[in-house]
JSON list of C-alpha atoms in Angstrom, two decimals:
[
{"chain": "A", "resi": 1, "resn": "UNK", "atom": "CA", "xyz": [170.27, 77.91, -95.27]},
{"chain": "A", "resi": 2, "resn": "UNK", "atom": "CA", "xyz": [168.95, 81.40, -97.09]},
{"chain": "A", "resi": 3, "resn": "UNK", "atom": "CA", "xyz": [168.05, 84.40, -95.42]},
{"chain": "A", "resi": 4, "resn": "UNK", "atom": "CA", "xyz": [165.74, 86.66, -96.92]},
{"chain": "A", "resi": 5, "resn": "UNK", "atom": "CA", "xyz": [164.64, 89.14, -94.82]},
{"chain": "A", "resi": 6, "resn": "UNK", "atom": "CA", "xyz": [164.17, 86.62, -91.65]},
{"chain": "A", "resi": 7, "resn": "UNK", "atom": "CA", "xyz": [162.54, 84.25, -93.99]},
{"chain": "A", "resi": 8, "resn": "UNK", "atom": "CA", "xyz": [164.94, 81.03, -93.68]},
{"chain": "A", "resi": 9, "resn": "UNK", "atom": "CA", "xyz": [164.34, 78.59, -96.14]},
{"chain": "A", "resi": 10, "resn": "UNK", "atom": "CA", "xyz": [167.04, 74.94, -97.18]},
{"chain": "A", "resi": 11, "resn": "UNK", "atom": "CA", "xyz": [168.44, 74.30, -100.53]},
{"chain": "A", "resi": 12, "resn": "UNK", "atom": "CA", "xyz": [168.48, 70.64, -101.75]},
{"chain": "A", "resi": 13, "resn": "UNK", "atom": "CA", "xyz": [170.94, 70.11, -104.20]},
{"chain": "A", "resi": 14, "resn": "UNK", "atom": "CA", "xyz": [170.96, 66.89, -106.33]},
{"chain": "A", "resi": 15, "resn": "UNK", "atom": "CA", "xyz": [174.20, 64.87, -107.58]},
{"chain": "A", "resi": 16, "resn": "UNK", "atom": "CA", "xyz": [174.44, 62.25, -110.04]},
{"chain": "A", "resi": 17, "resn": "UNK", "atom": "CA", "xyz": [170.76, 62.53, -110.47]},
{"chain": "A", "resi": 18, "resn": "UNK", "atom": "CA", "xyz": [169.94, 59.76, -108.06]},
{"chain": "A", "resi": 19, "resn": "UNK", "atom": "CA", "xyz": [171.95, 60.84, -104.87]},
{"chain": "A", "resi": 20, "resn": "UNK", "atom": "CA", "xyz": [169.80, 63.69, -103.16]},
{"chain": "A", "resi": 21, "resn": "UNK", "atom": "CA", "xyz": [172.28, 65.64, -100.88]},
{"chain": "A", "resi": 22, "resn": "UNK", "atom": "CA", "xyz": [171.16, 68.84, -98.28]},
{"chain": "A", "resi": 23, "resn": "UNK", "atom": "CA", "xyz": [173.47, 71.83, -98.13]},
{"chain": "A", "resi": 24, "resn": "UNK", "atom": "CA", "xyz": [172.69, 74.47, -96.09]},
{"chain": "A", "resi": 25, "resn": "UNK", "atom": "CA", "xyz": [174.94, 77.96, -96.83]},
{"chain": "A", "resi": 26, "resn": "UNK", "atom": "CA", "xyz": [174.89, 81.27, -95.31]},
{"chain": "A", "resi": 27, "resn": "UNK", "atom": "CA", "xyz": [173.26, 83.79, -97.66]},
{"chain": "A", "resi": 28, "resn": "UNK", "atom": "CA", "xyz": [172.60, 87.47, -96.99]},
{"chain": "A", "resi": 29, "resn": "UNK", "atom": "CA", "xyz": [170.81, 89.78, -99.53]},
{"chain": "A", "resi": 30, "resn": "UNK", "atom": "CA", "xyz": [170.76, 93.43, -98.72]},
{"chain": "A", "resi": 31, "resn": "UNK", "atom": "CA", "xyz": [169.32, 96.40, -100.18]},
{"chain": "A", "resi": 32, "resn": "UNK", "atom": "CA", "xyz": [171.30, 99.14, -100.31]},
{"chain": "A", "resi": 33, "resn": "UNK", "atom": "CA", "xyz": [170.12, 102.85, -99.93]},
{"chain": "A", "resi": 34, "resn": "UNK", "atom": "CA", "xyz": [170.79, 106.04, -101.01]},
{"chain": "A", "resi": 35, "resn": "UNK", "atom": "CA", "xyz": [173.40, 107.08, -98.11]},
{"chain": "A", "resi": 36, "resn": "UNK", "atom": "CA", "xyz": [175.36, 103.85, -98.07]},
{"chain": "A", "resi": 37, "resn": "UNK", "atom": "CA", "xyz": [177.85, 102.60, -100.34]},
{"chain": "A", "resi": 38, "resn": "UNK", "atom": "CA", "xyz": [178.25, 98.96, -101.11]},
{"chain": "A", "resi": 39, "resn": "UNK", "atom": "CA", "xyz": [181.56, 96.87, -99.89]},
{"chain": "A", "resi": 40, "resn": "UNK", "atom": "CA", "xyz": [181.46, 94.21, -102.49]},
{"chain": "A", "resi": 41, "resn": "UNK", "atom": "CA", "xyz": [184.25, 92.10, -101.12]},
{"chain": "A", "resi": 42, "resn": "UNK", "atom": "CA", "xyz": [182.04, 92.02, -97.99]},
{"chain": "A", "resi": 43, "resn": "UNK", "atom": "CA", "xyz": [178.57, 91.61, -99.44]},
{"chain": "A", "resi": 44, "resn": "UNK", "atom": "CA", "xyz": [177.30, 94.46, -97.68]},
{"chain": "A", "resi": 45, "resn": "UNK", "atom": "CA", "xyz": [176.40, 97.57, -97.24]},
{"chain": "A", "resi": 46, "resn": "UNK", "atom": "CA", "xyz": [177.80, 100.83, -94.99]},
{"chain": "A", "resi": 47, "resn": "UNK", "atom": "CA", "xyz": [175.65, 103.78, -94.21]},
{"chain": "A", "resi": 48, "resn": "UNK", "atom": "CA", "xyz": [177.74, 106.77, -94.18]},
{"chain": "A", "resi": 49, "resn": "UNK", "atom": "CA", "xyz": [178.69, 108.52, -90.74]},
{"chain": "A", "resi": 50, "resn": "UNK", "atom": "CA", "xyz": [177.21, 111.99, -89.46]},
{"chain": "A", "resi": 51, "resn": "UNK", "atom": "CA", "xyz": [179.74, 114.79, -90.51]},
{"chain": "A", "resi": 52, "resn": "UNK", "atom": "CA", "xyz": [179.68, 112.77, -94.19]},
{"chain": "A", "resi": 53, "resn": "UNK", "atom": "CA", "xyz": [176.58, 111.93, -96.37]},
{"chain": "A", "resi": 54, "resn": "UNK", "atom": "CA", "xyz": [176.41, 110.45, -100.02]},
{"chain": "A", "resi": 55, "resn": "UNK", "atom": "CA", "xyz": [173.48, 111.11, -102.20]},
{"chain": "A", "resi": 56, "resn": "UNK", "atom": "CA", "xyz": [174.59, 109.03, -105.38]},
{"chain": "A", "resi": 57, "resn": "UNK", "atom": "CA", "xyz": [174.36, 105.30, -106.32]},
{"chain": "A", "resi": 58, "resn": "UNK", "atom": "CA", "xyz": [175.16, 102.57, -103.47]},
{"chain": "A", "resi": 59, "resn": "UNK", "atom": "CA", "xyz": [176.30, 99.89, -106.02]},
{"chain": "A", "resi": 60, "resn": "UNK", "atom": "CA", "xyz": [178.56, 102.44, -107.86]},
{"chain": "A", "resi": 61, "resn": "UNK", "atom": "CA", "xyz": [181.85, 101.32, -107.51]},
{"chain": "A", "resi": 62, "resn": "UNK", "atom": "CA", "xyz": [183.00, 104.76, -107.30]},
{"chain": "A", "resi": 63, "resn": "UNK", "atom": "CA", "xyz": [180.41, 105.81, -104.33]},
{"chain": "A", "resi": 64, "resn": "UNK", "atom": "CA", "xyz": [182.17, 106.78, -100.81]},
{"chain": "A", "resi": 65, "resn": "UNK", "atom": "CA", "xyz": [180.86, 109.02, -98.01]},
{"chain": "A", "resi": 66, "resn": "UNK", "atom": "CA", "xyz": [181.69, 112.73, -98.68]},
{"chain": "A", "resi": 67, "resn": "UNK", "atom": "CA", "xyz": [182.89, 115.17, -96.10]},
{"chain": "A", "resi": 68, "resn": "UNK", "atom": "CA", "xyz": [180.12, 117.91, -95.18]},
{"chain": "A", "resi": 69, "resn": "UNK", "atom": "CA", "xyz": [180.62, 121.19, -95.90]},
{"chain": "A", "resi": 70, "resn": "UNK", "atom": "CA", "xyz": [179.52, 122.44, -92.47]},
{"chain": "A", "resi": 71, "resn": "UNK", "atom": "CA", "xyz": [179.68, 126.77, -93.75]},
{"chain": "A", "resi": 72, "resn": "UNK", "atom": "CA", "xyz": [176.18, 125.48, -95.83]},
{"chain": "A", "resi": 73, "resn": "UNK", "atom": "CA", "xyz": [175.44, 122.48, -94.39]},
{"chain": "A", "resi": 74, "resn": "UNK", "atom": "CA", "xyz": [174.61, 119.84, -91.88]},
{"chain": "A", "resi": 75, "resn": "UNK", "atom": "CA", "xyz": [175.09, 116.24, -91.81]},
{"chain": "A", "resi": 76, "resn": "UNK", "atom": "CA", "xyz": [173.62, 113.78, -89.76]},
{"chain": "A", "resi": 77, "resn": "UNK", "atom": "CA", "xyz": [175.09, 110.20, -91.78]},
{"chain": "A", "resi": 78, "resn": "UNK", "atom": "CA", "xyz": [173.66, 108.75, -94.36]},
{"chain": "A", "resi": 79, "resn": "UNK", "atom": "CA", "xyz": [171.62, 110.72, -96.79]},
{"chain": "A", "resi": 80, "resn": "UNK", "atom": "CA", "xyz": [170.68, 113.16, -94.87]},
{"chain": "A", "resi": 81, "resn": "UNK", "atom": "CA", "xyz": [172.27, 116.57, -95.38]},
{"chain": "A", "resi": 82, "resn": "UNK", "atom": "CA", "xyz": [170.45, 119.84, -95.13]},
{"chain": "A", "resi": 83, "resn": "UNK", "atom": "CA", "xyz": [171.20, 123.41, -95.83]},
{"chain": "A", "resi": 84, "resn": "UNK", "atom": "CA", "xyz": [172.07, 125.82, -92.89]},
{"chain": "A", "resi": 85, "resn": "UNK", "atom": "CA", "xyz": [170.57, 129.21, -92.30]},
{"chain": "A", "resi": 86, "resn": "UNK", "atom": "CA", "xyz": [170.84, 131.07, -95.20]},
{"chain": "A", "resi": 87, "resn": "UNK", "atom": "CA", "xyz": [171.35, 128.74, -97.61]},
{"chain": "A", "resi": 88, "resn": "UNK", "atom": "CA", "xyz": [169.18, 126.45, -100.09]},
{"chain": "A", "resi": 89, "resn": "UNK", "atom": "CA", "xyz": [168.90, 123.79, -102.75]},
{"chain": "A", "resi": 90, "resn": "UNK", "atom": "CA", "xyz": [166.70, 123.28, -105.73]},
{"chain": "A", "resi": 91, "resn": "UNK", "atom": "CA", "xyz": [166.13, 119.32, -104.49]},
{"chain": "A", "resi": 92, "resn": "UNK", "atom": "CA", "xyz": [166.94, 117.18, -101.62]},
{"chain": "A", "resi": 93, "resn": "UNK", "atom": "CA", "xyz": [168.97, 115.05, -104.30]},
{"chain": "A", "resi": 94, "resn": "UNK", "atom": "CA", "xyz": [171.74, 117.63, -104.72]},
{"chain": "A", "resi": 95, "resn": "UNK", "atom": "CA", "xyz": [174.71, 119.00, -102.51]},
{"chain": "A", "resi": 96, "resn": "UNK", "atom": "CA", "xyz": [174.46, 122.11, -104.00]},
{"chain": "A", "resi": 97, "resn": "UNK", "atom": "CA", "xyz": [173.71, 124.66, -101.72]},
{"chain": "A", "resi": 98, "resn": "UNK", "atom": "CA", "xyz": [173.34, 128.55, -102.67]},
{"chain": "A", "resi": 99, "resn": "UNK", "atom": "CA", "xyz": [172.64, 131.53, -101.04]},
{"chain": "A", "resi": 100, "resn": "UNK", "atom": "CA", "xyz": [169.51, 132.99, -100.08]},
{"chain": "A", "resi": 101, "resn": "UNK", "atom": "CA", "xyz": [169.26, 136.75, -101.05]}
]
């Protein structure tokens, strides 16, 4: 059986070209996001907890949640980390936050 996206469909799989045999096999695709990472020995993807965020690749095998830095900023999970009072960032892709003047 495939899954994709709630659409189940059956694989038929033939043998010896004259035998037709039905398998059915348990198959999740996922589409990780910015704000997850990917657990490849798992097949699946973990969206980072508030207090951490992660703004790079999922499928990077170096891509982990990073701690906030909660003097600049705020993190609710995921991707989503903003700059506290008084501080900035040129782009919502970057966890570099500066000072306003």
């Amino acid at each position: 059986q495939l899954n994709f996206k709630g659409v189940e469909a059956s694989s038929n799989i033939l043998e010896d070209s004259e035998v037709l045999l039905k398998r059915s096999f348990p198959v999740k695709f996922t589409d990780c996001e910015v704000g997850d990472y990917y657990v490849s020995d798992e097949y699946r993807c973990v969206t980072c907890s508030a207090g951490t965020y992660s703004l790079d690749d999922p499928y990077d095998e170096d891509t982990s949640c990073k701690e906030c830095d909660t003097d600049k900023s705020t993190c609710l999970g995921g991707s989503k980390v903003a700059p506290k009072e008084g501080y900035w960032r040129l782009q919502t892709s970057t966890d570099i936050f500066l000072t306003c003047r």
